[in-house]
Amino acid sequence: LAAGRARARMARTLILEPTRELAAQISENFEVYGKYQKLTMALLIGGVSFKDQERKLDRGVDVLIATPGRLLDHFERGKLMLTGVQVLVIDEADRMLDMGFIPDVERICKLISGKRQTLLFSATMPKEIQKLADSFMSNPARVEVAPPSSPVENVEQRIVYLSPQQKDLTLRKIIKAAEVQTAIIFCNRKRDVDALFKSLKSTGLSVAALHGDMAQSYRMEVLANFKAGDVPIMIASDVAARGLDIAAVSHVFNYDVPTQPEDYIHRIGRTARAGRSGHAITFATPQEQKYVDAIVKLIGTEIPQIDTPGIKSTSPINDEQTSPQKRGRSIKKS
């Protein structure tokens, strides 16, 4: 890249990200990594002005970081050509699939010259992603950095069995007792993110909420405040927080058990970063046991159970007909 120059309305490298937050984070990282390189960069995400983005495109950019939707918006407006792309990076491809972006990604691939280097990153490889790779990559080399079933070793994992009505009180008790410094609380649904935000804020806790239906300017403000430590607790959906690299998160709470076991790995991976230790606590109702079983099967070990004072456990291990070998029994930390 350092050997050439970008032409107007053209990019030489294109990095596709599934969410605005991830795209913004990659652009921040590029500013650090490329500090001593004479490479230009533009960030194309929704929720911000087209005109500011167009001004950068008019000059041409060496590296273009974008979400698929905003990229195609600029292309359809005649403000961007993709024929000059030499390197294409498709990041978080499995999340692209979950969010319904694969048709857009396929269209973008067809707009780019076949003479390019393509790199595809994916935590999992479902058949739809394999089909995408087969269609737009020529005899690709497959590199597996780490098995998706390997949780971070220095994350202390625990599970609490309870009823849905006990979740808020239990969460507040643990936050207080554990002296939580910074935490991300994951909910499966956006409406639950909003409801939990209101509930915790009403008790005087300093919290923020993050999900995909919020305005981009607000989401960026939430992330900036959380990274700076101004707000110690962030309640988030999977899509909004996927892949975020925030070094000092001490705790991750799964307010809901993720329905996909791989998402459990992604969630708890938000703590214990940069050599730190961390804690991951999952709340599970009896109705969510099948999701717990899937997680245990994936990670290859039981998740030790903890009880909260004043909260009656609804764990299946209290059911005489349920085998303790298959339900979240406590185990000693090795």
Short mmCIF file of N, CA and C in Angstrom, two decimals, residues 154-280:
data_model
loop_
_atom_site.label_atom_id
_atom_site.label_comp_id
_atom_site.label_asym_id
_atom_site.label_seq_id
_atom_site.Cartn_x
_atom_site.Cartn_y
_atom_site.Cartn_z
N ASN A 154 -8.21 -16.96 31.91
CA ASN A 154 -8.21 -16.21 33.17
C ASN A 154 -9.54 -15.51 33.45
N VAL A 155 -10.62 -16.08 32.90
CA VAL A 155 -11.97 -15.63 33.24
C VAL A 155 -12.58 -16.62 34.23
N GLU A 156 -12.97 -16.14 35.39
CA GLU A 156 -13.65 -16.98 36.37
C GLU A 156 -15.13 -17.02 36.01
N GLN A 157 -15.61 -18.20 35.62
CA GLN A 157 -16.99 -18.36 35.16
C GLN A 157 -17.87 -18.90 36.29
N ARG A 158 -19.05 -18.33 36.43
CA ARG A 158 -20.01 -18.77 37.42
C ARG A 158 -21.43 -18.68 36.84
N ILE A 159 -22.35 -19.48 37.41
CA ILE A 159 -23.74 -19.44 36.97
C ILE A 159 -24.66 -19.38 38.18
N VAL A 160 -25.73 -18.61 38.04
CA VAL A 160 -26.74 -18.48 39.09
C VAL A 160 -28.08 -18.93 38.50
N TYR A 161 -28.72 -19.90 39.16
CA TYR A 161 -30.05 -20.34 38.72
C TYR A 161 -31.10 -19.57 39.51
N LEU A 162 -32.08 -19.02 38.82
CA LEU A 162 -33.08 -18.18 39.46
C LEU A 162 -34.29 -18.04 38.55
N SER A 163 -35.32 -17.41 39.05
CA SER A 163 -36.51 -17.14 38.24
C SER A 163 -36.34 -15.80 37.54
N PRO A 164 -37.08 -15.55 36.46
CA PRO A 164 -36.97 -14.25 35.78
C PRO A 164 -37.23 -13.07 36.72
N GLN A 165 -38.13 -13.25 37.67
CA GLN A 165 -38.47 -12.16 38.58
C GLN A 165 -37.34 -11.83 39.56
N GLN A 166 -36.41 -12.76 39.74
CA GLN A 166 -35.32 -12.55 40.70
C GLN A 166 -34.09 -11.88 40.08
N LYS A 167 -34.09 -11.73 38.77
CA LYS A 167 -32.87 -11.29 38.08
C LYS A 167 -32.40 -9.90 38.53
N ASP A 168 -33.30 -8.92 38.54
CA ASP A 168 -32.89 -7.55 38.87
C ASP A 168 -32.30 -7.46 40.27
N LEU A 169 -32.99 -8.02 41.25
CA LEU A 169 -32.51 -7.95 42.63
C LEU A 169 -31.19 -8.68 42.77
N THR A 170 -31.08 -9.85 42.15
CA THR A 170 -29.84 -10.63 42.23
C THR A 170 -28.68 -9.86 41.61
N LEU A 171 -28.93 -9.25 40.47
CA LEU A 171 -27.89 -8.48 39.80
C LEU A 171 -27.40 -7.35 40.69
N ARG A 172 -28.31 -6.63 41.31
CA ARG A 172 -27.92 -5.52 42.18
C ARG A 172 -27.12 -6.02 43.38
N LYS A 173 -27.53 -7.15 43.95
CA LYS A 173 -26.80 -7.71 45.09
C LYS A 173 -25.37 -8.08 44.70
N ILE A 174 -25.21 -8.72 43.54
CA ILE A 174 -23.87 -9.15 43.12
C ILE A 174 -23.00 -7.94 42.79
N ILE A 175 -23.56 -6.96 42.10
CA ILE A 175 -22.79 -5.76 41.77
C ILE A 175 -22.26 -5.10 43.04
N LYS A 176 -23.09 -5.04 44.07
CA LYS A 176 -22.69 -4.43 45.33
C LYS A 176 -21.68 -5.29 46.08
N ALA A 177 -21.95 -6.60 46.17
CA ALA A 177 -21.09 -7.49 46.95
C ALA A 177 -19.73 -7.71 46.30
N ALA A 178 -19.71 -7.77 44.97
CA ALA A 178 -18.47 -8.07 44.26
C ALA A 178 -17.61 -6.84 44.01
N GLU A 179 -18.09 -5.68 44.41
CA GLU A 179 -17.36 -4.43 44.18
C GLU A 179 -16.96 -4.31 42.70
N VAL A 180 -17.96 -4.43 41.86
CA VAL A 180 -17.74 -4.38 40.42
C VAL A 180 -17.17 -3.02 40.02
N GLN A 181 -16.08 -3.04 39.28
CA GLN A 181 -15.45 -1.80 38.83
C GLN A 181 -16.03 -1.35 37.49
N THR A 182 -15.92 -2.21 36.50
CA THR A 182 -16.52 -1.94 35.20
C THR A 182 -17.17 -3.23 34.71
N ALA A 183 -18.34 -3.12 34.12
CA ALA A 183 -19.06 -4.32 33.72
C ALA A 183 -19.87 -4.09 32.46
N ILE A 184 -19.98 -5.16 31.67
CA ILE A 184 -20.92 -5.19 30.55
C ILE A 184 -21.99 -6.22 30.90
N ILE A 185 -23.24 -5.83 30.81
CA ILE A 185 -24.36 -6.72 31.08
C ILE A 185 -25.06 -7.01 29.75
N PHE A 186 -25.09 -8.27 29.35
CA PHE A 186 -25.67 -8.64 28.07
C PHE A 186 -27.12 -9.10 28.22
N CYS A 187 -27.98 -8.57 27.39
CA CYS A 187 -29.37 -9.03 27.29
C CYS A 187 -29.60 -9.54 25.87
N ASN A 188 -30.51 -10.50 25.75
CA ASN A 188 -30.78 -11.07 24.43
C ASN A 188 -31.63 -10.15 23.55
N ARG A 189 -32.45 -9.31 24.18
CA ARG A 189 -33.38 -8.48 23.41
C ARG A 189 -33.18 -6.99 23.72
N LYS A 190 -33.39 -6.17 22.71
CA LYS A 190 -33.21 -4.73 22.87
C LYS A 190 -34.15 -4.16 23.93
N ARG A 191 -35.38 -4.64 23.95
CA ARG A 191 -36.34 -4.11 24.92
C ARG A 191 -35.92 -4.43 26.35
N ASP A 192 -35.23 -5.55 26.52
CA ASP A 192 -34.73 -5.89 27.86
C ASP A 192 -33.54 -5.01 28.25
N VAL A 193 -32.74 -4.61 27.25
CA VAL A 193 -31.67 -3.65 27.51
C VAL A 193 -32.27 -2.36 28.06
N ASP A 194 -33.31 -1.87 27.41
CA ASP A 194 -33.96 -0.63 27.85
C ASP A 194 -34.59 -0.78 29.23
N ALA A 195 -35.27 -1.90 29.45
CA ALA A 195 -35.95 -2.11 30.73
C ALA A 195 -34.96 -2.22 31.88
N LEU A 196 -33.87 -2.96 31.67
CA LEU A 196 -32.87 -3.12 32.72
C LEU A 196 -32.16 -1.81 33.00
N PHE A 197 -31.91 -1.04 31.95
CA PHE A 197 -31.29 0.28 32.12
C PHE A 197 -32.13 1.15 33.06
N LYS A 198 -33.43 1.19 32.82
CA LYS A 198 -34.33 2.00 33.66
C LYS A 198 -34.36 1.47 35.09
N SER A 199 -34.36 0.14 35.23
CA SER A 199 -34.43 -0.46 36.55
C SER A 199 -33.19 -0.15 37.38
N LEU A 200 -32.01 -0.34 36.79
CA LEU A 200 -30.77 -0.10 37.53
C LEU A 200 -30.54 1.38 37.79
N LYS A 201 -30.89 2.21 36.81
CA LYS A 201 -30.70 3.65 36.99
C LYS A 201 -31.58 4.17 38.12
N SER A 202 -32.77 3.58 38.27
CA SER A 202 -33.70 4.04 39.31
C SER A 202 -33.18 3.76 40.71
N THR A 203 -32.21 2.83 40.82
CA THR A 203 -31.63 2.51 42.13
C THR A 203 -30.39 3.34 42.43
N GLY A 204 -30.03 4.23 41.50
CA GLY A 204 -28.88 5.10 41.73
C GLY A 204 -27.59 4.63 41.11
N LEU A 205 -27.61 3.50 40.41
CA LEU A 205 -26.39 3.01 39.76
C LEU A 205 -26.09 3.85 38.52
N SER A 206 -24.80 4.04 38.25
CA SER A 206 -24.38 4.76 37.06
C SER A 206 -24.28 3.77 35.90
N VAL A 207 -25.25 3.82 35.01
CA VAL A 207 -25.34 2.83 33.93
C VAL A 207 -25.59 3.52 32.60
N ALA A 208 -25.30 2.80 31.52
CA ALA A 208 -25.61 3.25 30.16
C ALA A 208 -26.13 2.07 29.38
N ALA A 209 -26.86 2.34 28.31
CA ALA A 209 -27.43 1.28 27.49
C ALA A 209 -26.94 1.41 26.05
N LEU A 210 -26.80 0.26 25.37
CA LEU A 210 -26.29 0.26 24.01
C LEU A 210 -26.98 -0.84 23.20
N HIS A 211 -27.69 -0.45 22.16
CA HIS A 211 -28.21 -1.44 21.20
C HIS A 211 -28.43 -0.78 19.85
N GLY A 212 -28.74 -1.58 18.86
CA GLY A 212 -28.72 -1.12 17.48
C GLY A 212 -29.80 -0.13 17.09
N ASP A 213 -30.85 0.02 17.87
CA ASP A 213 -31.92 0.96 17.53
C ASP A 213 -31.62 2.38 17.98
N MET A 214 -30.53 2.57 18.69
CA MET A 214 -30.20 3.90 19.19
C MET A 214 -29.47 4.72 18.12
N ALA A 215 -29.59 6.02 18.21
CA ALA A 215 -28.92 6.91 17.26
C ALA A 215 -27.41 6.72 17.33
N GLN A 216 -26.76 6.82 16.17
CA GLN A 216 -25.32 6.58 16.13
C GLN A 216 -24.55 7.53 17.04
N SER A 217 -24.94 8.79 17.06
CA SER A 217 -24.22 9.75 17.90
C SER A 217 -24.32 9.37 19.37
N TYR A 218 -25.49 8.87 19.78
CA TYR A 218 -25.67 8.45 21.17
C TYR A 218 -24.83 7.22 21.47
N ARG A 219 -24.80 6.26 20.53
CA ARG A 219 -24.04 5.04 20.74
C ARG A 219 -22.55 5.34 20.89
N MET A 220 -22.04 6.24 20.06
CA MET A 220 -20.63 6.60 20.14
C MET A 220 -20.32 7.31 21.46
N GLU A 221 -21.26 8.13 21.92
CA GLU A 221 -21.09 8.81 23.20
C GLU A 221 -21.06 7.81 24.35
N VAL A 222 -21.96 6.82 24.30
CA VAL A 222 -21.99 5.78 25.34
C VAL A 222 -20.66 5.04 25.40
N LEU A 223 -20.15 4.64 24.25
CA LEU A 223 -18.89 3.90 24.22
C LEU A 223 -17.74 4.75 24.72
N ALA A 224 -17.72 6.02 24.32
CA ALA A 224 -16.64 6.91 24.76
C ALA A 224 -16.67 7.08 26.28
N ASN A 225 -17.86 7.25 26.84
CA ASN A 225 -17.98 7.40 28.30
C ASN A 225 -17.60 6.13 29.04
N PHE A 226 -17.97 4.98 28.46
CA PHE A 226 -17.64 3.71 29.10
C PHE A 226 -16.13 3.46 29.05
N LYS A 227 -15.51 3.70 27.91
CA LYS A 227 -14.07 3.51 27.78
C LYS A 227 -13.30 4.44 28.72
N ALA A 228 -13.81 5.65 28.90
CA ALA A 228 -13.14 6.63 29.76
C ALA A 228 -13.36 6.35 31.23
N GLY A 229 -14.28 5.44 31.55
CA GLY A 229 -14.58 5.13 32.95
C GLY A 229 -15.59 6.06 33.58
N ASP A 230 -16.18 6.94 32.78
CA ASP A 230 -17.18 7.87 33.32
C ASP A 230 -18.47 7.15 33.69
N VAL A 231 -18.78 6.08 32.97
CA VAL A 231 -19.93 5.23 33.27
C VAL A 231 -19.40 3.81 33.46
N PRO A 232 -19.49 3.24 34.66
CA PRO A 232 -18.85 1.95 34.92
C PRO A 232 -19.62 0.73 34.44
N ILE A 233 -20.91 0.87 34.17
CA ILE A 233 -21.73 -0.29 33.81
C ILE A 233 -22.45 -0.01 32.50
N MET A 234 -22.27 -0.90 31.52
CA MET A 234 -22.94 -0.77 30.23
C MET A 234 -23.82 -1.99 29.98
N ILE A 235 -25.08 -1.76 29.67
CA ILE A 235 -26.03 -2.82 29.34
C ILE A 235 -26.13 -2.86 27.82
N ALA A 236 -25.94 -4.03 27.22
CA ALA A 236 -25.79 -4.06 25.76
C ALA A 236 -26.42 -5.30 25.14
N SER A 237 -26.72 -5.19 23.87
CA SER A 237 -27.11 -6.33 23.06
C SER A 237 -25.86 -6.94 22.44
N ASP A 238 -25.98 -8.17 21.95
CA ASP A 238 -24.83 -8.83 21.35
C ASP A 238 -24.30 -8.08 20.14
N VAL A 239 -25.21 -7.65 19.27
CA VAL A 239 -24.81 -6.99 18.03
C VAL A 239 -24.02 -5.72 18.32
N ALA A 240 -24.49 -4.92 19.27
CA ALA A 240 -23.84 -3.64 19.56
C ALA A 240 -22.46 -3.82 20.17
N ALA A 241 -22.26 -4.87 20.96
CA ALA A 241 -21.01 -5.03 21.70
C ALA A 241 -20.07 -6.06 21.10
N ARG A 242 -20.47 -6.73 20.02
CA ARG A 242 -19.65 -7.78 19.44
C ARG A 242 -18.28 -7.25 19.02
N GLY A 243 -17.23 -7.87 19.52
CA GLY A 243 -15.88 -7.56 19.08
C GLY A 243 -15.26 -6.31 19.69
N LEU A 244 -15.97 -5.61 20.54
CA LEU A 244 -15.41 -4.39 21.12
C LEU A 244 -14.22 -4.72 22.01
N ASP A 245 -13.17 -3.94 21.88
CA ASP A 245 -11.95 -4.17 22.64
C ASP A 245 -11.80 -3.07 23.69
N ILE A 246 -12.27 -3.36 24.88
CA ILE A 246 -12.19 -2.41 26.00
C ILE A 246 -11.42 -3.10 27.11
N ALA A 247 -10.23 -2.62 27.40
CA ALA A 247 -9.27 -3.38 28.19
C ALA A 247 -9.68 -3.62 29.64
N ALA A 248 -10.32 -2.67 30.28
CA ALA A 248 -10.46 -2.73 31.74
C ALA A 248 -11.80 -3.24 32.24
N VAL A 249 -12.50 -4.07 31.49
CA VAL A 249 -13.79 -4.62 31.93
C VAL A 249 -13.53 -5.71 32.96
N SER A 250 -14.00 -5.51 34.19
CA SER A 250 -13.74 -6.49 35.25
C SER A 250 -14.77 -7.61 35.28
N HIS A 251 -16.01 -7.30 34.88
CA HIS A 251 -17.09 -8.29 34.96
C HIS A 251 -17.93 -8.29 33.68
N VAL A 252 -18.36 -9.48 33.31
CA VAL A 252 -19.38 -9.64 32.28
C VAL A 252 -20.55 -10.39 32.91
N PHE A 253 -21.74 -9.85 32.76
CA PHE A 253 -22.95 -10.52 33.24
C PHE A 253 -23.80 -10.94 32.04
N ASN A 254 -24.19 -12.19 32.01
CA ASN A 254 -25.19 -12.64 31.05
C ASN A 254 -26.55 -12.59 31.75
N TYR A 255 -27.23 -11.48 31.58
CA TYR A 255 -28.56 -11.33 32.19
C TYR A 255 -29.51 -12.37 31.62
N ASP A 256 -29.31 -12.71 30.35
CA ASP A 256 -30.00 -13.82 29.70
C ASP A 256 -28.94 -14.78 29.17
N VAL A 257 -29.23 -16.07 29.19
CA VAL A 257 -28.32 -17.04 28.60
C VAL A 257 -28.37 -16.87 27.08
N PRO A 258 -27.24 -16.72 26.41
CA PRO A 258 -27.28 -16.59 24.95
C PRO A 258 -27.84 -17.85 24.31
N THR A 259 -28.65 -17.68 23.28
CA THR A 259 -29.28 -18.83 22.63
C THR A 259 -28.31 -19.57 21.72
N GLN A 260 -27.24 -18.92 21.32
CA GLN A 260 -26.19 -19.56 20.53
C GLN A 260 -24.96 -19.73 21.42
N PRO A 261 -24.47 -20.95 21.61
CA PRO A 261 -23.36 -21.15 22.55
C PRO A 261 -22.10 -20.36 22.19
N GLU A 262 -21.87 -20.13 20.89
CA GLU A 262 -20.69 -19.36 20.49
C GLU A 262 -20.74 -17.93 21.02
N ASP A 263 -21.96 -17.41 21.16
CA ASP A 263 -22.10 -16.05 21.69
C ASP A 263 -21.64 -15.96 23.14
N TYR A 264 -21.73 -17.07 23.85
CA TYR A 264 -21.21 -17.09 25.23
C TYR A 264 -19.71 -16.82 25.23
N ILE A 265 -19.00 -17.45 24.30
CA ILE A 265 -17.56 -17.24 24.19
C ILE A 265 -17.26 -15.78 23.87
N HIS A 266 -18.02 -15.22 22.92
CA HIS A 266 -17.80 -13.83 22.55
C HIS A 266 -18.08 -12.88 23.70
N ARG A 267 -19.14 -13.16 24.43
CA ARG A 267 -19.51 -12.27 25.54
C ARG A 267 -18.44 -12.26 26.63
N ILE A 268 -18.08 -13.44 27.11
CA ILE A 268 -17.14 -13.45 28.23
C ILE A 268 -15.75 -13.03 27.79
N GLY A 269 -15.51 -13.03 26.48
CA GLY A 269 -14.24 -12.53 25.96
C GLY A 269 -14.09 -11.03 26.06
N ARG A 270 -15.14 -10.33 26.50
CA ARG A 270 -15.03 -8.88 26.69
C ARG A 270 -14.29 -8.54 27.98
N THR A 271 -14.10 -9.53 28.87
CA THR A 271 -13.33 -9.30 30.08
C THR A 271 -12.03 -10.08 29.99
N ALA A 272 -11.14 -9.85 30.97
CA ALA A 272 -9.83 -10.53 31.02
C ALA A 272 -9.03 -10.27 29.75
N ARG A 273 -8.99 -9.03 29.31
CA ARG A 273 -8.22 -8.66 28.13
C ARG A 273 -6.89 -8.04 28.56
N ALA A 274 -5.95 -8.07 27.64
CA ALA A 274 -4.63 -7.46 27.86
C ALA A 274 -3.95 -8.00 29.12
N GLY A 275 -4.06 -9.32 29.34
CA GLY A 275 -3.37 -9.94 30.46
C GLY A 275 -4.07 -9.83 31.80
N ARG A 276 -5.23 -9.19 31.83
CA ARG A 276 -5.96 -9.04 33.09
C ARG A 276 -6.79 -10.29 33.39
N SER A 277 -7.26 -10.40 34.63
CA SER A 277 -8.22 -11.43 34.99
C SER A 277 -9.62 -10.83 34.94
N GLY A 278 -10.63 -11.69 34.91
CA GLY A 278 -11.99 -11.19 34.82
C GLY A 278 -13.00 -12.18 35.36
N HIS A 279 -14.24 -11.74 35.45
CA HIS A 279 -15.31 -12.56 36.00
C HIS A 279 -16.49 -12.56 35.03
N ALA A 280 -17.07 -13.73 34.81
CA ALA A 280 -18.26 -13.86 33.97
C ALA A 280 -19.33 -14.59 34.75
#
